[in-house]
XYZ file of C-alpha atoms in Angstrom:
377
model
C 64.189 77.294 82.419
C 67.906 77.290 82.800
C 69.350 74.400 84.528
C 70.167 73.909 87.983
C 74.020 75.624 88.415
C 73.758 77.362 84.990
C 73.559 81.200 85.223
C 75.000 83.142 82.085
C 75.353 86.886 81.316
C 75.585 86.276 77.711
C 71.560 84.469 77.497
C 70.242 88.251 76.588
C 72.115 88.352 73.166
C 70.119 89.376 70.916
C 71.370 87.237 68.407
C 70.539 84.118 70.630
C 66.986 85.420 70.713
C 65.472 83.127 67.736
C 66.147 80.268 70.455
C 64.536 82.116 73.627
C 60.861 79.889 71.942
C 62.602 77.062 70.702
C 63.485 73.598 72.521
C 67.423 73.390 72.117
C 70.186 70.400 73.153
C 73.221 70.949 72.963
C 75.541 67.409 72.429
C 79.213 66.661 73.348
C 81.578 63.808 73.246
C 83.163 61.969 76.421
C 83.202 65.216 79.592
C 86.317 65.954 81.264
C 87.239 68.307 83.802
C 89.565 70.402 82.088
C 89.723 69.629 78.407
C 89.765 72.396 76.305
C 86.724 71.257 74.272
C 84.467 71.003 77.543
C 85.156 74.871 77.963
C 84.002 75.502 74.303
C 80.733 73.175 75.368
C 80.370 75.158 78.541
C 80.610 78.636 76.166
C 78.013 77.556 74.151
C 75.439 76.243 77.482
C 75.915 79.711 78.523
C 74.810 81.245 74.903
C 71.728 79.037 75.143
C 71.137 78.675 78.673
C 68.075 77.020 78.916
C 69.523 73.698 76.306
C 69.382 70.109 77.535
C 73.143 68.986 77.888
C 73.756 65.560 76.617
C 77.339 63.436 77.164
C 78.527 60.434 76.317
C 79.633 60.016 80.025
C 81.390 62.391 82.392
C 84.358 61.405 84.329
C 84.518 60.743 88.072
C 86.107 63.982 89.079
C 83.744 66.564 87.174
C 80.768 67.919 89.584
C 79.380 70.216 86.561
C 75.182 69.790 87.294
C 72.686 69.132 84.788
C 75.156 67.073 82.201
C 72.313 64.047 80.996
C 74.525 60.773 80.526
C 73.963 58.226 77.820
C 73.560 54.714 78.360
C 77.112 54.304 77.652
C 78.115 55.424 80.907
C 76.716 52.542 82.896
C 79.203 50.228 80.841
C 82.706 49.666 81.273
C 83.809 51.155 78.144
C 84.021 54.455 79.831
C 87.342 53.186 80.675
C 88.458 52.857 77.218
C 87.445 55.649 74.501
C 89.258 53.506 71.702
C 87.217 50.315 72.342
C 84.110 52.391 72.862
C 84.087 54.190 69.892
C 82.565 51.860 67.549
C 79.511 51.713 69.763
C 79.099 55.708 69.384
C 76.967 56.076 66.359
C 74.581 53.718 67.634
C 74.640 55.640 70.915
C 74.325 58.875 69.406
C 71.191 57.126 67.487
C 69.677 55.885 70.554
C 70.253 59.091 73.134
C 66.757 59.635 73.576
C 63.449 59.926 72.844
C 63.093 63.400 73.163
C 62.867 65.832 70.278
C 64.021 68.981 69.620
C 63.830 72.265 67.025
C 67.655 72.661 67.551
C 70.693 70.395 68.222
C 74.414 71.890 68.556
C 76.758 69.699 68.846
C 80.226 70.011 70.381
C 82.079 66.879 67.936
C 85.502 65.301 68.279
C 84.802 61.935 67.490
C 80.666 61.293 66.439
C 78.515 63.768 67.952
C 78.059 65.596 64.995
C 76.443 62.613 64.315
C 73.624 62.557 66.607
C 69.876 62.707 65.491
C 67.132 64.301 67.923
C 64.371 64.496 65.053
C 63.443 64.600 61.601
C 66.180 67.027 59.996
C 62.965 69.134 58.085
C 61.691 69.575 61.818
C 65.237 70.012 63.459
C 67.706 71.903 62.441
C 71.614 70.243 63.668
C 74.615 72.759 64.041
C 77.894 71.245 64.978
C 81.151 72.925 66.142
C 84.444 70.836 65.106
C 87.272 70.084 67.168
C 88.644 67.803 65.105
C 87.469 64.953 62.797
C 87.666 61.934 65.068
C 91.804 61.509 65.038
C 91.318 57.521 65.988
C 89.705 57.346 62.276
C 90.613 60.125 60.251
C 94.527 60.559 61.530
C 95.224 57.062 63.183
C 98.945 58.048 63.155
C 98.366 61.895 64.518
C 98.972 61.498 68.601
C 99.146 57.671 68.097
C 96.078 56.436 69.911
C 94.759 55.203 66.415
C 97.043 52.822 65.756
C 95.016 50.680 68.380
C 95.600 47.194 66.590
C 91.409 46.802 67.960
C 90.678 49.972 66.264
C 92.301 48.737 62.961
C 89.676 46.489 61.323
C 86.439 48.252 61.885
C 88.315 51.804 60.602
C 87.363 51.762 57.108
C 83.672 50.918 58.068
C 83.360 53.545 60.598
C 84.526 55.954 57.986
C 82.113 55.396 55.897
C 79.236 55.360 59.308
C 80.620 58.922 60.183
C 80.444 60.337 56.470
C 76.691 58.883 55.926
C 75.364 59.385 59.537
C 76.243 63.344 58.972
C 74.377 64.141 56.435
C 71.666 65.552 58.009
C 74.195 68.540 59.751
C 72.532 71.864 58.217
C 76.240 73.753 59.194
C 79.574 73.269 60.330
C 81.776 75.404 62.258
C 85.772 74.573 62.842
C 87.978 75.677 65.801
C 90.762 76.689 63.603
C 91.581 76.649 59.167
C 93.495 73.470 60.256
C 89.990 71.819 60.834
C 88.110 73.346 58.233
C 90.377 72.281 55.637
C 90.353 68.506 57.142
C 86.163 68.630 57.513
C 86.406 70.043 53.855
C 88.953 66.633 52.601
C 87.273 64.227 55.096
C 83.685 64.977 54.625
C 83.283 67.522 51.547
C 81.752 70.248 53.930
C 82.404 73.611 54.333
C 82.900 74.953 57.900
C 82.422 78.358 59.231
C 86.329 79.403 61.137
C 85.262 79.976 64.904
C 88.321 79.704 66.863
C 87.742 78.409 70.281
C 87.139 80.877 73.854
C 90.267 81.640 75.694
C 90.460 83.415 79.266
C 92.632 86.256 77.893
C 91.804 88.942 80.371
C 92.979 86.605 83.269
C 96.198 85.505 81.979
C 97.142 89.289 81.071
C 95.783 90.660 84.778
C 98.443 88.976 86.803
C 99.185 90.680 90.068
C 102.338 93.025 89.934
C 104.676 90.708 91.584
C 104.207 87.743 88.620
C 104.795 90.998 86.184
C 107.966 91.276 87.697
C 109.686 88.409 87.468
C 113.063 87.657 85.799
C 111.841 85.326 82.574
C 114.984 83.108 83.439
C 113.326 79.656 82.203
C 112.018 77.835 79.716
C 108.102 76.728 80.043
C 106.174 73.680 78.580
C 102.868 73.037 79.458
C 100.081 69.976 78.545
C 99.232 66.783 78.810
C 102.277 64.199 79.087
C 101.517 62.088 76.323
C 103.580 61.060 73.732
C 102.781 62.627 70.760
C 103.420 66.057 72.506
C 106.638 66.148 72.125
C 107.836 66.852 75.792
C 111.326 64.893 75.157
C 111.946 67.416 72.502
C 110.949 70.142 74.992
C 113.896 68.630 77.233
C 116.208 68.367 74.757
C 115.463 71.994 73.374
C 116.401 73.629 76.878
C 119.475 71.785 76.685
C 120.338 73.160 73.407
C 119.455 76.648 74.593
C 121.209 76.021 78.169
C 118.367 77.177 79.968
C 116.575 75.994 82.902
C 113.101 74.234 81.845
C 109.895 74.007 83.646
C 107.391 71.473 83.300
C 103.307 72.071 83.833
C 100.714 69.532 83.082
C 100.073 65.469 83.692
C 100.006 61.960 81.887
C 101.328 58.825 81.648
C 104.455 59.891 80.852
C 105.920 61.384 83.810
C 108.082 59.199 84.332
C 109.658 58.768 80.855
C 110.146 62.699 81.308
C 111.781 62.416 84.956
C 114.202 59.822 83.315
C 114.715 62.077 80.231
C 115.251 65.122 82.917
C 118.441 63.388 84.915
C 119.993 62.757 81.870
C 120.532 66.451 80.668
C 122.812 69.385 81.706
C 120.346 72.111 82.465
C 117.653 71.968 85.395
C 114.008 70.399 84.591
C 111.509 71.443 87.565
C 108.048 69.159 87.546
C 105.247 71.284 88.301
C 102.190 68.457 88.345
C 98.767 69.586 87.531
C 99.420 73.510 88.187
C 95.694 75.783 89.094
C 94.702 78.114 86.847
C 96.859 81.050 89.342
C 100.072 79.089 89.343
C 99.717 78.318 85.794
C 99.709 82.149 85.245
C 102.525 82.790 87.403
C 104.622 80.248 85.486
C 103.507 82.176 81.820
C 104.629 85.321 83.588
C 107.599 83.809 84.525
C 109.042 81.994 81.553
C 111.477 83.406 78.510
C 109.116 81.496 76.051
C 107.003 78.624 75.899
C 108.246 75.999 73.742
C 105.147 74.267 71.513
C 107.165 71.663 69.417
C 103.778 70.074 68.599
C 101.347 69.980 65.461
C 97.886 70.941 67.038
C 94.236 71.671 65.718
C 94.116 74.913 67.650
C 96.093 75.059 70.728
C 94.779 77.086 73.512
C 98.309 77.069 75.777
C 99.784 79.255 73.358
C 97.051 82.081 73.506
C 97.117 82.065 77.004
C 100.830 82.206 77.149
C 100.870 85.379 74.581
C 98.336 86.927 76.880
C 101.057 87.404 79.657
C 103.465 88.545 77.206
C 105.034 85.419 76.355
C 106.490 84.234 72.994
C 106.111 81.146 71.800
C 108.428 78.732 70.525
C 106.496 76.096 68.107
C 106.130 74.068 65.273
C 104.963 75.802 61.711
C 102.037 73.442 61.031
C 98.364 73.391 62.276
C 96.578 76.049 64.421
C 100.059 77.802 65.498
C 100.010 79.222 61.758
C 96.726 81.304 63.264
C 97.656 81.712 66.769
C 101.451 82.660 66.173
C 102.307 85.569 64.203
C 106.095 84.662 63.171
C 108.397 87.094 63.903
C 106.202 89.100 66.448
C 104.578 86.922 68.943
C 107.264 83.822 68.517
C 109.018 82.061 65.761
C 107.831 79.033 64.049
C 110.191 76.325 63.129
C 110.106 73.653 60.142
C 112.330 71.481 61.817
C 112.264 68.933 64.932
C 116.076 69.879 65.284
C 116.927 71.085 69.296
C 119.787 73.025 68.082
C 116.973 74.990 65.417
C 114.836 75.967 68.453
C 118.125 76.629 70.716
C 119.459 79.411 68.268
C 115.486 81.031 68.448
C 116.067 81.381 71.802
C 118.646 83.557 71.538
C 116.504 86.206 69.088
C 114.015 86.392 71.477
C 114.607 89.720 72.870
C 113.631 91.152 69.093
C 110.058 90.659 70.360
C 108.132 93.127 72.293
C 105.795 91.643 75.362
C 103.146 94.507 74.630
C 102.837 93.371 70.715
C 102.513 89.402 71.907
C 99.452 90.507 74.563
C 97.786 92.649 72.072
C 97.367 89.846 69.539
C 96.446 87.015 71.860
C 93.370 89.374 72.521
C 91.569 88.433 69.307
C 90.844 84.883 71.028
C 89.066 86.333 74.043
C 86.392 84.427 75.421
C 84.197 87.655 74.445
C 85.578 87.324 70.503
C 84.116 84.002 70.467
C 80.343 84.392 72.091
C 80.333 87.333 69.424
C 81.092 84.962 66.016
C 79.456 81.638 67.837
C 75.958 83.580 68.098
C 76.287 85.200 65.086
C 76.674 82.185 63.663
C 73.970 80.128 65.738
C 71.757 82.844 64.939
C 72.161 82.503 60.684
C 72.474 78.525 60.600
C 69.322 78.055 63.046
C 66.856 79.827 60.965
């Protein structure tokens, strides 16, 4: 039976078939409303449409139906993933009583740890964002370096490496994971890069198509390790007008940062999906100064034509072709970035849409069955 709100034109696969006659729960970490990892978990739900979805918790603004909630999220440390995290093994232990022939899990900190039966009754998949940063990369987007998180690191370490055993196959969102799962864990992970909407970005009305590319874009979450003071001080360099899409806690660090320079900095706070589009449509490039596992803004920006501007490290050596869809830069250097700027008409919008279509949210249901299909049998 497929769960109340859950429809899916993707459930007739036949590669997904194998599951039609077999119980199936699908697992994921802490649910947001618009993470990117919650729209790989939602991909796979519609693969396997009749799972059982499991979270940690789900925040207060998400309506998504049918999401079953641990324990955890009737305590307090919903409020605090840091300080909750040592308590997720044993949650992931303790989920419930229920059994099943398959468990996928969608794992950025311990799912891929979770246990739903014996593992020579049940066989566990698990799709990798990321080993857990807080343990694995304390000093990656900073939120490890938590002095609370500090003591209990080594020992949870050690939890995550031993509780995982049992996982029958690995898949990573990008060669950056697969090489950490490979160093962290001594797995090997199947390369699945994660869904992006591709066809929506690249059907934008006529009048976004037409418009002058006369700024500078940035788009994410306004937190520190994303670098959105360098973004500032790379539209300076380039004397360009800079536009800012997302949310965080650092607003207004940015807005401070923004007076301070000699070109304009527009705030656009927590764009839709349509006016994000618009923006991609609109902008000379989108600058990316940050070392990511994947990084879905990119692909979406390519798919309206737009180069990107980034950092040579992480998942923008697979979503970035240098020299055709954007340049990648060694160096944290404004004035590096600034003189890109200028060689950006050597790129052709056609070339940058054509290769963001190999992340398409069709791509990935193709290589995530295929693989669901030869690691559940």
């Amino acid at each position: 039976m497929i769960p109340a709100g859950r429809q899916s034109d993707l459930g007739s696969s036949p590669g997904l078939r194998p599951l039609r006659d077999r119980s199936v729960a699908l697992v994921h970490e802490w649910y947001g409303a618009t993470g990117g990892s919650e729209e790989v978990f939602r991909r796979i739900a519609d693969l396997v449409p009749h799972a059982e979805r499991f979270v940690l918790w789900k925040d207060r603004n998400v309506s998504e139906p049918g999401l079953r909630e641990s324990w955890l999220a009737r305590t307090p440390l919903t409020r605090s993933k840091a300080l909750a995290l040592p308590l997720m093994p044993l949650v992931w232990r303790t989920l419930t009583r229920e059994r099943y022939d398959v468990v996928i899990s969608s794992s950025h900190a311990f799912a891929h740890t979770v246990r739903l039966g014996p593992p020579e009754q049940t066989r566990y998949l698990s799709y990798v964002h990321a080993p857990a940063r807080y343990l694995w990369s304390p000093t990656f987007d900073g939120r490890g370096s938590n002095p609370l998180l500090a003591p209990p690191r080594r020992l949870l370490r050690a939890v995550d490496v031993r509780l995982s055993r049992h996982v029958h196959g690995y898949a990573a969102n990008s060669r950056e994971v697969q090489n950490r799962i490979r160093r962290y864990w001594g797995r090997d992970a199947t390369v699945i890069n994660p869904p992006v909407d591709t066809d929506y970005f690249a059907a934008a009305p006529p009048n976004d198509r037409r418009q002058a590319r006369d700024y500078l874009l940035g788009v994410g979450r306004w937190i520190p390790y994303k670098n959105f003071d360098l973004v500032i001080a790379i539209a300076e360099a380039a004397g360009l007008p800079l536009v800012l899409a997302g949310s965080g806690p650092e607003e207004a660090n940015l807005r401070r940062l923004a007076g301070r320079v000699g070109v304009p900095v527009t705030f656009e706070v927590m764009p839709g999906k349509e006016r994000l589009r618009q923006l991609y449509w609109g902008a000379r490039a989108l600058l990316f100064p940050v070392h990511e596992d994947f990084g879905i803004i990119p692909v979406e920006a390519q798919a309206c034509g737009t180069p990107v501007l980034g950092l040579r490290r992480g998942g923008l050596l697979e979503t970035v072709t240098d020299g055709e869809a954007g340049f990648l830069v060694d160096s944290l250097d404004p004035a590096e970035f600034g003189r890109l700027v200028r060689r950006l008409p050597e790129l052709t919008p056609e070339r940058i849409q054509d290769h963001a279509g190999v992340f398409s949210k069709q791509e990935f249901a193709a290589r995530m069955s295929a693989w669901i299909d030869h690691e559940s049998n």
